[in-house]
Amino acid sequence: MPKVRDDRMKLYEAGKNDVEIALAVGVSRPAIFQWRKCRGLLAIPCTYGNAHLSAERRAARQQAYDEGLNDREIGERVGQKGLRVGEWRKANNLPSSVERFPNRPRGQTAEKIAELTARRALYDKRMTDNQIAKMTGRSVGGISNWRAKHHLPRNPEPPPHAYVRTDPTLQRIRRAIGRMVAPDIADDAASDMYVALLTGDVQPHEIERRARTFAFRSLRQFADRWGNRSLDMAVGWEGNRTLLDILGDETSASWLENMGATMW
């Protein structure tokens, strides 16, 4: 036991904090805290979670900080609490995201800001709540609440296909999609591509080249609503039959079918 105590003291004198000492000698951090308190030893500033982070995660934390993420977003990326990220940042004299980006709305990521920008652009084009919700993938109630929060009046309902006739960008997108998919799927693809243009994910000169990609993506999403079903999937409330059991067998004799050997 004295040897263990000597190891703790050597680590403490080497500048190790409670967490690092606890990991080195195989005990809990509160045990090291009590040991240090009984001896009147002052606490050594913690490295704020570095002992629990690998070199790769430390590099990822620094990279996330360089990208402009806030403490919470950095913590979500590297698996660390935002409070610990803040302590690490302060220990290294790094300014917060609020200090670096004073004009950025607090609590909003770059993706969220891009989405809100696209939402406002759609509103300025006199689109209704239903159309904005469809094009941004949000609920109508969410769009209505966002509009009420910013004291924006509701846009009136336009005639059918009014935007396609009046907006040259939508006209261009619809011409690029053409008739490769059904009209309702083409509308979904045009909406997705229009929002991608507003957020900057697609550039105007890429419309014709990437129209097919958006069209078939919408077609795949439509098909995935129904999905593929395995022949081994159980059917019936008892669950003792599968889809394979209810397939007709053209080679079976009629008398076997009458006996129930084959089910239609």
mmCIF file of C-alpha atoms in Angstrom:
data_model
loop_
_atom_site.group_PDB
_atom_site.id
_atom_site.type_symbol
_atom_site.label_atom_id
_atom_site.label_comp_id
_atom_site.label_asym_id
_atom_site.label_seq_id
_atom_site.Cartn_x
_atom_site.Cartn_y
_atom_site.Cartn_z
ATOM 1 C CA MET A 1 0.000 0.000 0.000
ATOM 2 C CA PRO A 2 2.793 2.533 0.753
ATOM 3 C CA LYS A 3 4.190 1.860 -2.726
ATOM 4 C CA VAL A 4 0.809 2.773 -4.242
ATOM 5 C CA ARG A 5 0.761 5.976 -2.182
ATOM 6 C CA ASP A 6 4.270 6.773 -3.384
ATOM 7 C CA ASP A 7 3.121 6.279 -6.982
ATOM 8 C CA ARG A 8 0.300 8.745 -6.437
ATOM 9 C CA MET A 9 2.672 11.319 -4.955
ATOM 10 C CA LYS A 10 5.165 10.878 -7.793
ATOM 11 C CA LEU A 11 2.404 11.433 -10.349
ATOM 12 C CA TYR A 12 1.153 14.449 -8.427
ATOM 13 C CA GLU A 13 4.639 15.964 -8.251
ATOM 14 C CA ALA A 14 4.981 15.325 -12.003
ATOM 15 C CA GLY A 15 2.039 17.667 -12.578
ATOM 16 C CA LYS A 16 -0.672 15.074 -13.184
ATOM 17 C CA ASN A 17 -4.243 15.992 -12.271
ATOM 18 C CA ASP A 18 -6.804 13.856 -10.429
ATOM 19 C CA VAL A 19 -8.155 12.191 -13.577
ATOM 20 C CA GLU A 20 -4.718 11.272 -14.886
ATOM 21 C CA ILE A 21 -3.575 9.925 -11.508
ATOM 22 C CA ALA A 22 -6.759 7.862 -11.164
ATOM 23 C CA LEU A 23 -6.257 6.314 -14.590
ATOM 24 C CA ALA A 24 -2.599 5.574 -13.872
ATOM 25 C CA VAL A 25 -3.108 3.779 -10.525
ATOM 26 C CA GLY A 26 -6.475 2.197 -11.376
ATOM 27 C CA VAL A 27 -8.771 3.922 -8.876
ATOM 28 C CA SER A 28 -11.665 6.363 -9.148
ATOM 29 C CA ARG A 29 -11.236 10.108 -9.385
ATOM 30 C CA PRO A 30 -13.105 10.730 -6.072
ATOM 31 C CA ALA A 31 -10.578 8.444 -4.350
ATOM 32 C CA ILE A 32 -7.718 10.586 -5.620
ATOM 33 C CA PHE A 33 -9.629 13.698 -4.602
ATOM 34 C CA GLN A 34 -10.010 12.428 -1.019
ATOM 35 C CA TRP A 35 -6.375 11.306 -0.905
ATOM 36 C CA ARG A 36 -5.212 14.742 -2.019
ATOM 37 C CA LYS A 37 -7.613 16.540 0.343
ATOM 38 C CA CYS A 38 -6.390 14.576 3.367
ATOM 39 C CA ARG A 39 -2.836 15.648 2.607
ATOM 40 C CA GLY A 40 -3.699 19.271 1.976
ATOM 41 C CA LEU A 41 -2.526 19.145 -1.614
ATOM 42 C CA LEU A 42 -3.815 21.722 -4.039
ATOM 43 C CA ALA A 43 -5.687 20.662 -7.149
ATOM 44 C CA ILE A 44 -3.775 20.692 -10.416
ATOM 45 C CA PRO A 45 -5.767 22.233 -13.279
ATOM 46 C CA CYS A 46 -7.427 19.544 -15.296
ATOM 47 C CA THR A 47 -6.734 19.082 -18.993
ATOM 48 C CA TYR A 48 -10.523 19.084 -19.404
ATOM 49 C CA GLY A 49 -11.217 15.634 -20.710
ATOM 50 C CA ASN A 50 -8.053 15.174 -22.794
ATOM 51 C CA ALA A 51 -7.206 12.045 -20.836
ATOM 52 C CA HIS A 52 -10.355 10.431 -22.219
ATOM 53 C CA LEU A 53 -9.847 11.528 -25.829
ATOM 54 C CA SER A 54 -7.641 9.821 -28.341
ATOM 55 C CA ALA A 55 -5.302 11.778 -30.564
ATOM 56 C CA GLU A 56 -7.746 11.396 -33.462
ATOM 57 C CA ARG A 57 -10.644 12.801 -31.427
ATOM 58 C CA ARG A 58 -8.506 15.710 -30.222
ATOM 59 C CA ALA A 59 -7.639 16.493 -33.832
ATOM 60 C CA ALA A 60 -11.330 16.230 -34.762
ATOM 61 C CA ARG A 61 -12.195 18.620 -31.927
ATOM 62 C CA GLN A 62 -9.698 21.186 -33.180
ATOM 63 C CA GLN A 63 -10.932 20.765 -36.739
ATOM 64 C CA ALA A 64 -14.540 21.254 -35.664
ATOM 65 C CA TYR A 65 -13.530 24.414 -33.834
ATOM 66 C CA ASP A 66 -11.712 25.689 -36.922
ATOM 67 C CA GLU A 67 -14.892 25.059 -38.945
ATOM 68 C CA GLY A 68 -16.757 27.520 -36.719
ATOM 69 C CA LEU A 69 -18.890 25.090 -34.707
ATOM 70 C CA ASN A 70 -19.964 26.026 -31.194
ATOM 71 C CA ASP A 71 -19.176 24.060 -28.027
ATOM 72 C CA ARG A 72 -22.305 21.892 -28.183
ATOM 73 C CA GLU A 73 -21.793 20.994 -31.848
ATOM 74 C CA ILE A 74 -18.129 20.198 -31.258
ATOM 75 C CA GLY A 75 -19.083 17.952 -28.335
ATOM 76 C CA GLU A 76 -21.629 16.072 -30.450
ATOM 77 C CA ARG A 77 -19.002 15.428 -33.107
ATOM 78 C CA VAL A 78 -16.281 14.097 -30.791
ATOM 79 C CA GLY A 79 -18.525 12.504 -28.124
ATOM 80 C CA GLN A 80 -17.836 15.010 -25.368
ATOM 81 C CA LYS A 81 -20.060 17.296 -23.323
ATOM 82 C CA GLY A 82 -20.311 20.879 -24.482
ATOM 83 C CA LEU A 83 -19.271 22.030 -21.014
ATOM 84 C CA ARG A 84 -15.995 20.090 -21.320
ATOM 85 C CA VAL A 85 -15.386 21.565 -24.757
ATOM 86 C CA GLY A 86 -15.893 25.031 -23.296
ATOM 87 C CA GLU A 87 -13.376 24.317 -20.548
ATOM 88 C CA TRP A 88 -10.874 23.032 -23.113
ATOM 89 C CA ARG A 89 -11.417 26.147 -25.210
ATOM 90 C CA LYS A 90 -10.928 28.510 -22.266
ATOM 91 C CA ALA A 91 -7.814 26.661 -21.121
ATOM 92 C CA ASN A 92 -6.307 27.219 -24.565
ATOM 93 C CA ASN A 93 -7.442 30.875 -24.746
ATOM 94 C CA LEU A 94 -9.719 30.188 -27.717
ATOM 95 C CA PRO A 95 -12.645 32.594 -28.243
ATOM 96 C CA SER A 96 -16.171 31.240 -28.415
ATOM 97 C CA SER A 97 -18.203 31.040 -31.603
ATOM 98 C CA VAL A 98 -20.257 34.023 -30.394
ATOM 99 C CA GLU A 99 -17.095 36.129 -30.139
ATOM 100 C CA ARG A 100 -15.785 34.942 -33.496
ATOM 101 C CA PHE A 101 -19.102 35.277 -35.333
ATOM 102 C CA PRO A 102 -21.079 38.061 -33.612
ATOM 103 C CA ASN A 103 -23.589 38.330 -36.469
ATOM 104 C CA ARG A 104 -24.504 34.642 -36.494
ATOM 105 C CA PRO A 105 -27.808 33.815 -34.754
ATOM 106 C CA ARG A 106 -27.069 31.898 -31.580
ATOM 107 C CA GLY A 107 -27.966 28.219 -31.399
ATOM 108 C CA GLN A 108 -28.071 27.786 -35.199
ATOM 109 C CA THR A 109 -25.705 25.703 -37.297
ATOM 110 C CA ALA A 110 -24.576 26.634 -40.774
ATOM 111 C CA GLU A 111 -27.043 24.110 -42.216
ATOM 112 C CA LYS A 112 -29.893 25.621 -40.206
ATOM 113 C CA ILE A 113 -28.983 29.120 -41.357
ATOM 114 C CA ALA A 114 -28.959 27.941 -44.979
ATOM 115 C CA GLU A 115 -32.373 26.344 -44.504
ATOM 116 C CA LEU A 116 -33.841 29.511 -42.972
ATOM 117 C CA THR A 117 -32.383 31.561 -45.806
ATOM 118 C CA ALA A 118 -34.023 29.280 -48.357
ATOM 119 C CA ARG A 119 -37.289 29.388 -46.418
ATOM 120 C CA ARG A 120 -37.339 33.178 -46.459
ATOM 121 C CA ALA A 121 -36.484 33.230 -50.177
ATOM 122 C CA LEU A 122 -39.443 30.951 -50.892
ATOM 123 C CA TYR A 123 -41.699 33.176 -48.805
ATOM 124 C CA ASP A 124 -40.520 36.259 -50.681
ATOM 125 C CA LYS A 125 -41.542 34.520 -53.904
ATOM 126 C CA ARG A 126 -45.123 34.560 -52.559
ATOM 127 C CA MET A 127 -45.264 30.832 -51.875
ATOM 128 C CA THR A 128 -47.792 29.522 -49.360
ATOM 129 C CA ASP A 129 -47.089 27.629 -46.143
ATOM 130 C CA ASN A 130 -47.989 24.321 -47.793
ATOM 131 C CA GLN A 131 -45.596 24.893 -50.680
ATOM 132 C CA ILE A 132 -42.754 26.064 -48.435
ATOM 133 C CA ALA A 133 -43.253 23.045 -46.173
ATOM 134 C CA LYS A 134 -43.207 20.671 -49.148
ATOM 135 C CA MET A 135 -40.086 22.197 -50.670
ATOM 136 C CA THR A 136 -38.127 22.324 -47.407
ATOM 137 C CA GLY A 137 -39.311 19.029 -45.922
ATOM 138 C CA ARG A 138 -40.943 20.657 -42.880
ATOM 139 C CA SER A 139 -44.457 20.523 -41.485
ATOM 140 C CA VAL A 140 -47.046 23.129 -42.390
ATOM 141 C CA GLY A 141 -47.447 23.949 -38.686
ATOM 142 C CA GLY A 142 -43.722 24.548 -38.353
ATOM 143 C CA ILE A 143 -43.737 26.962 -41.282
ATOM 144 C CA SER A 144 -46.792 28.734 -39.887
ATOM 145 C CA ASN A 145 -45.127 29.120 -36.485
ATOM 146 C CA TRP A 146 -41.946 30.417 -38.089
ATOM 147 C CA ARG A 147 -43.956 32.963 -40.083
ATOM 148 C CA ALA A 148 -45.886 34.102 -36.996
ATOM 149 C CA LYS A 149 -42.634 34.426 -35.012
ATOM 150 C CA HIS A 150 -41.278 36.853 -37.594
ATOM 151 C CA HIS A 151 -44.623 38.672 -37.981
ATOM 152 C CA LEU A 152 -44.957 37.706 -41.641
ATOM 153 C CA PRO A 153 -48.455 37.738 -43.180
ATOM 154 C CA ARG A 154 -49.761 34.652 -44.900
ATOM 155 C CA ASN A 155 -49.290 34.545 -48.661
ATOM 156 C CA PRO A 156 -52.532 34.042 -50.614
ATOM 157 C CA GLU A 157 -53.191 30.798 -52.493
ATOM 158 C CA PRO A 158 -52.109 31.215 -56.141
ATOM 159 C CA PRO A 159 -53.743 29.551 -59.173
ATOM 160 C CA PRO A 160 -52.540 25.999 -59.942
ATOM 161 C CA HIS A 161 -49.040 25.838 -61.451
ATOM 162 C CA ALA A 162 -48.708 29.607 -61.251
ATOM 163 C CA TYR A 163 -45.109 29.385 -60.046
ATOM 164 C CA VAL A 164 -44.072 27.119 -62.883
ATOM 165 C CA ARG A 165 -45.494 29.594 -65.409
ATOM 166 C CA THR A 166 -44.009 32.711 -63.794
ATOM 167 C CA ASP A 167 -40.714 31.608 -62.233
ATOM 168 C CA PRO A 168 -38.076 31.197 -64.955
ATOM 169 C CA THR A 169 -35.876 29.035 -62.725
ATOM 170 C CA LEU A 170 -38.680 26.538 -62.091
ATOM 171 C CA GLN A 171 -39.516 26.561 -65.777
ATOM 172 C CA ARG A 172 -35.936 25.728 -66.588
ATOM 173 C CA ILE A 173 -35.845 22.918 -64.011
ATOM 174 C CA ARG A 174 -39.083 21.399 -65.330
ATOM 175 C CA ARG A 175 -37.782 21.528 -68.904
ATOM 176 C CA ALA A 176 -34.567 19.830 -67.777
ATOM 177 C CA ILE A 177 -36.525 17.052 -66.024
ATOM 178 C CA GLY A 178 -38.847 16.633 -68.977
ATOM 179 C CA ARG A 179 -41.067 13.557 -69.077
ATOM 180 C CA MET A 180 -38.634 11.041 -67.668
ATOM 181 C CA VAL A 181 -40.906 10.594 -64.589
ATOM 182 C CA ALA A 182 -44.569 11.095 -63.778
ATOM 183 C CA PRO A 183 -45.781 14.724 -63.385
ATOM 184 C CA ASP A 184 -46.306 14.504 -59.615
ATOM 185 C CA ILE A 185 -42.827 13.013 -59.112
ATOM 186 C CA ALA A 186 -41.400 15.668 -61.428
ATOM 187 C CA ASP A 187 -42.978 18.331 -59.190
ATOM 188 C CA ASP A 188 -41.240 16.835 -56.142
ATOM 189 C CA ALA A 189 -37.921 16.678 -57.992
ATOM 190 C CA ALA A 190 -38.275 20.282 -59.173
ATOM 191 C CA SER A 191 -39.040 21.421 -55.612
ATOM 192 C CA ASP A 192 -35.985 19.604 -54.216
ATOM 193 C CA MET A 193 -33.737 21.043 -56.895
ATOM 194 C CA TYR A 194 -35.146 24.541 -56.404
ATOM 195 C CA VAL A 195 -34.335 24.423 -52.681
ATOM 196 C CA ALA A 196 -30.869 23.066 -53.489
ATOM 197 C CA LEU A 197 -30.332 26.103 -55.695
ATOM 198 C CA LEU A 198 -31.385 28.430 -52.896
ATOM 199 C CA THR A 199 -29.074 26.772 -50.363
ATOM 200 C CA GLY A 200 -26.142 26.705 -52.769
ATOM 201 C CA ASP A 201 -25.909 22.897 -53.032
ATOM 202 C CA VAL A 202 -26.581 23.199 -56.785
ATOM 203 C CA GLN A 203 -25.265 25.945 -59.028
ATOM 204 C CA PRO A 204 -27.399 27.379 -61.861
ATOM 205 C CA HIS A 205 -25.084 26.011 -64.553
ATOM 206 C CA GLU A 206 -25.594 22.479 -63.148
ATOM 207 C CA ILE A 207 -29.388 22.349 -63.599
ATOM 208 C CA GLU A 208 -29.452 20.420 -66.879
ATOM 209 C CA ARG A 209 -26.647 18.098 -65.830
ATOM 210 C CA ARG A 210 -28.122 17.158 -62.440
ATOM 211 C CA ALA A 211 -31.838 17.201 -63.279
ATOM 212 C CA ARG A 212 -31.874 13.467 -64.009
ATOM 213 C CA THR A 213 -30.287 12.763 -60.601
ATOM 214 C CA PHE A 214 -32.998 14.667 -58.738
ATOM 215 C CA ALA A 215 -35.749 13.096 -60.858
ATOM 216 C CA PHE A 216 -34.684 9.525 -60.148
ATOM 217 C CA ARG A 217 -34.017 10.341 -56.506
ATOM 218 C CA SER A 218 -37.643 11.453 -56.144
ATOM 219 C CA LEU A 219 -38.774 8.346 -58.016
ATOM 220 C CA ARG A 220 -36.756 6.153 -55.642
ATOM 221 C CA GLN A 221 -38.237 7.939 -52.630
ATOM 222 C CA PHE A 222 -41.730 7.350 -54.019
ATOM 223 C CA ALA A 223 -40.975 3.654 -54.536
ATOM 224 C CA ASP A 224 -39.508 3.335 -51.039
ATOM 225 C CA ARG A 225 -42.843 4.387 -49.535
ATOM 226 C CA TRP A 226 -44.129 0.949 -50.441
ATOM 227 C CA GLY A 227 -40.833 -0.897 -50.272
ATOM 228 C CA ASN A 228 -39.891 -4.425 -51.209
ATOM 229 C CA ARG A 229 -41.422 -7.264 -49.254
ATOM 230 C CA SER A 230 -39.833 -10.643 -48.743
ATOM 231 C CA LEU A 231 -41.731 -13.810 -49.682
ATOM 232 C CA ASP A 232 -40.844 -15.070 -46.203
ATOM 233 C CA MET A 233 -42.787 -12.231 -44.543
ATOM 234 C CA ALA A 234 -45.490 -13.542 -42.209
ATOM 235 C CA VAL A 235 -49.123 -12.793 -43.114
ATOM 236 C CA GLY A 236 -52.321 -13.231 -41.182
ATOM 237 C CA TRP A 237 -53.033 -12.505 -37.579
ATOM 238 C CA GLU A 238 -51.651 -15.885 -36.458
ATOM 239 C CA GLY A 239 -48.356 -15.302 -38.248
ATOM 240 C CA ASN A 240 -48.002 -18.948 -39.308
ATOM 241 C CA ARG A 241 -48.158 -18.266 -43.065
ATOM 242 C CA THR A 242 -45.909 -16.363 -45.409
ATOM 243 C CA LEU A 243 -46.408 -14.636 -48.734
ATOM 244 C CA LEU A 244 -44.928 -17.679 -50.423
ATOM 245 C CA ASP A 245 -47.784 -19.798 -49.065
ATOM 246 C CA ILE A 246 -50.431 -17.742 -50.835
ATOM 247 C CA LEU A 247 -48.818 -17.825 -54.280
ATOM 248 C CA GLY A 248 -50.712 -19.882 -56.828
ATOM 249 C CA ASP A 249 -49.080 -23.066 -58.125
ATOM 250 C CA GLU A 250 -49.924 -23.636 -61.780
ATOM 251 C CA THR A 251 -48.379 -27.120 -61.752
ATOM 252 C CA SER A 252 -50.484 -28.537 -58.929
ATOM 253 C CA ALA A 253 -53.480 -30.713 -59.671
ATOM 254 C CA SER A 254 -56.956 -29.329 -59.130
ATOM 255 C CA TRP A 255 -57.810 -32.043 -56.618
ATOM 256 C CA LEU A 256 -54.854 -30.991 -54.482
ATOM 257 C CA GLU A 257 -56.115 -27.421 -54.539
ATOM 258 C CA ASN A 258 -59.563 -28.559 -53.511
ATOM 259 C CA MET A 259 -58.008 -30.363 -50.561
ATOM 260 C CA GLY A 260 -56.218 -27.191 -49.534
ATOM 261 C CA ALA A 261 -52.717 -28.312 -50.455
ATOM 262 C CA THR A 262 -52.186 -25.097 -52.437
ATOM 263 C CA MET A 263 -53.647 -21.738 -51.437
ATOM 264 C CA TRP A 264 -54.465 -18.859 -53.772
#
